[in-house]
Coordinates of C-alpha atoms in Angstrom, one line a residue:
X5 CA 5.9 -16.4 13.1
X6 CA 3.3 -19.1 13.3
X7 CA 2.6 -22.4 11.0
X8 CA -0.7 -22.5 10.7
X9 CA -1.6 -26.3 8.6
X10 CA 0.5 -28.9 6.8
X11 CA 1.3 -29.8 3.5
X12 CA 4.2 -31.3 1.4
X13 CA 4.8 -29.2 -2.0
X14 CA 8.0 -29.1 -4.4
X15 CA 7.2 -25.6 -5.2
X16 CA 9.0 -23.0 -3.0
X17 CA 7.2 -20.1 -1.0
X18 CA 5.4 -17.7 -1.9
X19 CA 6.0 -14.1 -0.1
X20 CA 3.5 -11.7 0.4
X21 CA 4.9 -8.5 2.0
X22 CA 1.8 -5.8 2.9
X23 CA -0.8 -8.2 3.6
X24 CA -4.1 -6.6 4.5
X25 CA -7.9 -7.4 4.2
X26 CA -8.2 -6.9 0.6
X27 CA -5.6 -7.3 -2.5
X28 CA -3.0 -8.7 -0.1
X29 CA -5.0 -11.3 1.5
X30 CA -6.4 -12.4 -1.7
X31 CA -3.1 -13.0 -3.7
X32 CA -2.3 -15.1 -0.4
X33 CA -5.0 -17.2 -0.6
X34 CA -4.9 -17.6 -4.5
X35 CA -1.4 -19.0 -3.5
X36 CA -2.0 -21.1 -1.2
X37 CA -4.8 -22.8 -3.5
X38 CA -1.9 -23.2 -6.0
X39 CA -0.4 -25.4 -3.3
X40 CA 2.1 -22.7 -2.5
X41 CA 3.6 -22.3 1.0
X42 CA 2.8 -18.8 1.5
X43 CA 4.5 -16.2 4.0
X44 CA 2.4 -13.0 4.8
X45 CA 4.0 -10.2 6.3
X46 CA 2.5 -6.9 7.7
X47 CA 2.8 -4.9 10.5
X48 CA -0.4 -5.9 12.5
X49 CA 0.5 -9.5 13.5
X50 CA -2.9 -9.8 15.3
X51 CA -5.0 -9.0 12.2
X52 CA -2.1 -11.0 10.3
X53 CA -2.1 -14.3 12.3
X54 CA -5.9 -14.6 12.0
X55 CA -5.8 -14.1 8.1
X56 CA -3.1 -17.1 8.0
X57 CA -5.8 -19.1 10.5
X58 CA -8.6 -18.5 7.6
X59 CA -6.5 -19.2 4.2
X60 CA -4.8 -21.9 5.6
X61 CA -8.1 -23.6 7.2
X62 CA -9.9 -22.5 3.2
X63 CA -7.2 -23.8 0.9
X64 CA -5.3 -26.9 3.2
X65 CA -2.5 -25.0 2.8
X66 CA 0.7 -23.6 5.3
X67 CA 0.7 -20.3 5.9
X68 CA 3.1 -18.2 8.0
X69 CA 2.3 -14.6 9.9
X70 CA 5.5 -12.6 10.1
X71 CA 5.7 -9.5 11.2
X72 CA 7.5 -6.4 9.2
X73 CA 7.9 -2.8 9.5
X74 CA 9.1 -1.5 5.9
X75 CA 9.3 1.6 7.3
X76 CA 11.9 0.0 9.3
X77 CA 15.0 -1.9 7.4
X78 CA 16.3 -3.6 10.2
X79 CA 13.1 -4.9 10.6
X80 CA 12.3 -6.1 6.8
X81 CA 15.9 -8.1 7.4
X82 CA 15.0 -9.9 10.0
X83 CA 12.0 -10.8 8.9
X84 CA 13.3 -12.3 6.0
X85 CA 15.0 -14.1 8.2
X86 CA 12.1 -16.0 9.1
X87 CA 11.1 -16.2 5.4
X88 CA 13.8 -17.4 4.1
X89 CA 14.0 -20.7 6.8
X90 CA 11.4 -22.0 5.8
X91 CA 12.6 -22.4 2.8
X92 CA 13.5 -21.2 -1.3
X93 CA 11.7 -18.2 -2.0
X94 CA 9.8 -18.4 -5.4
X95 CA 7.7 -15.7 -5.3
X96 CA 8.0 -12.3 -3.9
X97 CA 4.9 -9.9 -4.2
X98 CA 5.9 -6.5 -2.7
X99 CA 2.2 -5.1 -2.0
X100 CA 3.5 -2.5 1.0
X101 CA 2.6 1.3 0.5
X102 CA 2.6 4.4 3.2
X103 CA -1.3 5.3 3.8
X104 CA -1.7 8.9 2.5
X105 CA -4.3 10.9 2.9
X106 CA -7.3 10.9 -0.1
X107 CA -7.2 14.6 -0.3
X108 CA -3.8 17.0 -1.4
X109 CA -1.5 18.6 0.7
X110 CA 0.0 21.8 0.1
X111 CA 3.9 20.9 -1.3
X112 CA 5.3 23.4 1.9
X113 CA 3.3 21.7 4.7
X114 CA 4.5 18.0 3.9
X115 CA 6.9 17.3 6.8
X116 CA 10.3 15.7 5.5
X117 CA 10.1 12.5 8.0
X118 CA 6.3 11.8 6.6
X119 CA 8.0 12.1 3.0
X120 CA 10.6 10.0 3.8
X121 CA 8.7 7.0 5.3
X122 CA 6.8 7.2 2.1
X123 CA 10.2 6.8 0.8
X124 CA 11.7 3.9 2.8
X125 CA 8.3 2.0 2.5
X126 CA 8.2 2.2 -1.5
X127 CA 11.5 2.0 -3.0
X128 CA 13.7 1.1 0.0
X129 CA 12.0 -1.9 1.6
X130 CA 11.2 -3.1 -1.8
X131 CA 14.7 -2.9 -2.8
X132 CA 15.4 -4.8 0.7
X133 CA 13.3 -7.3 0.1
X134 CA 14.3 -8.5 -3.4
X135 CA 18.2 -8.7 -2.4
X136 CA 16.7 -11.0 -0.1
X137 CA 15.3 -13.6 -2.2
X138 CA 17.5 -12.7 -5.9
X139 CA 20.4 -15.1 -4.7
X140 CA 18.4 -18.2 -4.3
X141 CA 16.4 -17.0 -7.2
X142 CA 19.7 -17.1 -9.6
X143 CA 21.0 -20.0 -8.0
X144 CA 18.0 -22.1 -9.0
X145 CA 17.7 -20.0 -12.7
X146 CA 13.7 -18.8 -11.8
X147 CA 12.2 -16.9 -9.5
X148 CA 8.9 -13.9 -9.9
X149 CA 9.2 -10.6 -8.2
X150 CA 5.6 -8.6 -8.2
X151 CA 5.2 -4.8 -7.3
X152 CA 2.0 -3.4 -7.0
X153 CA 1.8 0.3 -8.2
X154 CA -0.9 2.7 -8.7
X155 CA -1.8 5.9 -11.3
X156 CA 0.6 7.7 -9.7
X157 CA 3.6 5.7 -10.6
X158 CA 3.4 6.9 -14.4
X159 CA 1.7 10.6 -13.1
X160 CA 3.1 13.5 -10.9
X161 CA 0.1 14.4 -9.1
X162 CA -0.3 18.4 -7.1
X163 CA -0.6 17.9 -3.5
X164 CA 0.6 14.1 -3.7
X165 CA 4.5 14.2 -3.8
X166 CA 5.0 12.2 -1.4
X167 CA 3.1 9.1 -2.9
X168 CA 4.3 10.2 -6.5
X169 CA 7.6 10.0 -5.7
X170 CA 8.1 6.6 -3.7
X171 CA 5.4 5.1 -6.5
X172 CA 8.0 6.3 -9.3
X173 CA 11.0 4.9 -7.9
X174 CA 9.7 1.5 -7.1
X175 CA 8.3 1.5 -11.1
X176 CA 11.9 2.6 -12.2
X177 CA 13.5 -0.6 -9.6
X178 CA 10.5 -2.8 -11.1
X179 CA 12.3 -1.9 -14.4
X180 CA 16.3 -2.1 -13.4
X181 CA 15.8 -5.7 -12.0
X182 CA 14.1 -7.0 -15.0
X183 CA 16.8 -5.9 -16.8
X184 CA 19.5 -7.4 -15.2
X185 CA 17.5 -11.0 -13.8
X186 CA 15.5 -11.8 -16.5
X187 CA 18.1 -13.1 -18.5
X188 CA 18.6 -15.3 -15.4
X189 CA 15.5 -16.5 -15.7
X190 CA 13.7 -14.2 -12.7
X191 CA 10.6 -12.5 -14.2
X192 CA 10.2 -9.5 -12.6
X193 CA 7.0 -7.3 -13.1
X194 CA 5.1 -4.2 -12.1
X195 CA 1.8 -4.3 -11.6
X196 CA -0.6 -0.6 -12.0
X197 CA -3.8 -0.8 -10.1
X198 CA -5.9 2.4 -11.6
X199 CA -9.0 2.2 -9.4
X200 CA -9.8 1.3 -5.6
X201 CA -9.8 -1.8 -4.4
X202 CA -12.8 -2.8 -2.7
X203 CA -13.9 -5.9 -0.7
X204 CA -14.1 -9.3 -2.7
X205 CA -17.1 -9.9 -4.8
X206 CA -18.5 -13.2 -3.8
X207 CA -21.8 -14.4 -5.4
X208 CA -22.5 -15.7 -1.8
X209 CA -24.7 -12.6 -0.4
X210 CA -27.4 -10.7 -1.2
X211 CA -25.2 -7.8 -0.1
X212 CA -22.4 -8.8 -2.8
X213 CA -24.8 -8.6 -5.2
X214 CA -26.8 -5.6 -4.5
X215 CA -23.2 -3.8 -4.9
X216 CA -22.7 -5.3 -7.9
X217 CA -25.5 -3.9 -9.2
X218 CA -25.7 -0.5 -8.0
X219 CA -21.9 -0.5 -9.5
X220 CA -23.6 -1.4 -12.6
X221 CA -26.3 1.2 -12.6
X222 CA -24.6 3.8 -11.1
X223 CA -22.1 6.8 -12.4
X224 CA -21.1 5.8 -16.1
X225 CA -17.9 7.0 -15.3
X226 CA -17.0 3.9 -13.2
X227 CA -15.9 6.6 -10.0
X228 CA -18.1 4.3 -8.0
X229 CA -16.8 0.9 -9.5
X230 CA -14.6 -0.8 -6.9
X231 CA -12.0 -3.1 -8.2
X232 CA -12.3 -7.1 -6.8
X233 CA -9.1 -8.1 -5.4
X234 CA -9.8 -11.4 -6.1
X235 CA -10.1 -10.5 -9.7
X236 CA -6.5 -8.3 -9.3
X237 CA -4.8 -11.6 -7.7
X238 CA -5.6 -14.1 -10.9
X239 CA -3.9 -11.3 -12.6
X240 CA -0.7 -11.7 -10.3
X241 CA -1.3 -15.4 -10.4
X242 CA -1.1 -15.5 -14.3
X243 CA 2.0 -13.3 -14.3
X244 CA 3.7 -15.6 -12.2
X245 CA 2.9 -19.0 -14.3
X246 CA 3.5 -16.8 -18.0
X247 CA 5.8 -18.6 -20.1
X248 CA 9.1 -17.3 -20.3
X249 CA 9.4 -16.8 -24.3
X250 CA 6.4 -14.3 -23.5
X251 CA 7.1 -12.5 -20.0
X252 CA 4.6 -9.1 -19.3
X253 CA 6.7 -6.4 -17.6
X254 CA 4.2 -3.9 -17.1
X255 CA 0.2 -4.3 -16.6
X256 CA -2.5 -2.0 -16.0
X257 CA -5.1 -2.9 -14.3
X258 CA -8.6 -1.2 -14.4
X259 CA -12.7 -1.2 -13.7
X260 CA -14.1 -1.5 -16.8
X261 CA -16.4 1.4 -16.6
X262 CA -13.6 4.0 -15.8
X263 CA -12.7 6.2 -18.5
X264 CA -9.2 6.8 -19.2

């Protein structure tokens, strides 16, 4: 675990669990420029330590690298552990998924132990990681819990069981815990990304913008349309600040060219 700047905030921390270079990197930094104290957890703590260098040097913020295996529960307790030192946990994001491969695999060649890692990464360490934070979160009477989903939490795909199942059952806790905490005050939501996620879309580079517009002009079916996860993280940002006489549950989340 490393502190990476200083600041003074009343707000609590902000969790981010399945931090990489795109969606979960930006709702970090979109954090941390709320003046949120943000914990970023991943595997990779190399990879993880120099993202918390970069947002906290960007935003004047505090950031913290922890390292988690999901895959591994002992691991996602003690990692909490550290996250839940620093201080009251506000905001969970669980953004974690098992990589599968982009092409289907016959239902009798998926090994079990490849089906359940997909398992105990989607529902199980999720589930782990809100009975983390859901005490202090009742105690104080508000708290937001995010889940990041994809297509295939609402559709049983052929050849993708593995992801189809571990993306419905963390939909169906996304659903259980609003039921029970939001009456508590504890929003809890589940957020469907239909698309891929690409790099983020700056107007900085000529690059950025030569993407942009080959997005633009190419395939009318949006295939090639990559989703900003800058763009994804106001969305997590705005679910997060919603007032509580009008909480979302559920959002999908899409390019605008893709047909649907």
């Amino acid at each position: 675990m490393r502190s990476m700047a200083s600041t003074t905030t009343t707000k609590g921390i902000a969790a981010i669990v399945g931090v990489g270079p795109k969606l979960g990197r930006s709702i970090a930094r979109k954090f941390a420029h709320e003046g949120y104290t943000v914990a970023i957890l991943a595997r990779d703590l190399g990879r993880l330590s120099r993202f918390a260098d970069e947002i906290a040097r960007e935003e004047k913020a505090q950031v913290f690298a922890i390292r988690i295996d999901c895959s591994d529960s002992r691991s996602v307790r003690e990692a909490f552990e550290g996250v839940l030192s620093l201080g009251f946990v506000e905001v969970l994001v669980y953004n974690a998924y098992q990589p599968v491969s982009w092409h289907p695999t016959n239902f009798t060649d998926i090994r079990i132990d490849s089906f359940e890692k997909s398992l105990a990464v989607s529902p199980v360490a999720a589930f782990l990681c809100a009975q983390q934070v859901i005490p202090g979160m009742v105690e104080r009477g508000r708290g937001t819990i995010l889940f990041t989903g994809c297509s295939a939490s609402l559709n049983g795909i052929a050849g993708f069981s593995e992801l189809c199942c571990g993306k419905f059952a963390l939909r169906a806790l996304s659903q259980c815990l609003a039921r029970e905490f939001q009456p508590l005050g504890i929003h809890v939501a589940h957020v469907i990304i239909d698309g891929v996620i690409g790099p983020p879309r700056g107007p900085s580079t000529l690059m950025q913008r030569e993407v942009v517009a080959q997005q633009r002009l190419g395939g009318g079916d949006g295939a090639m349309m990559m989703m900003d996860p800058d763009a994804l993280a106001q969305t997590y940002w705005h679910l997060h600040v919603q007032h509580r006489t009008a909480w979302t549950q559920e959002i999908d989340l899409r390019p605008s060219l893709t047909r649907f």
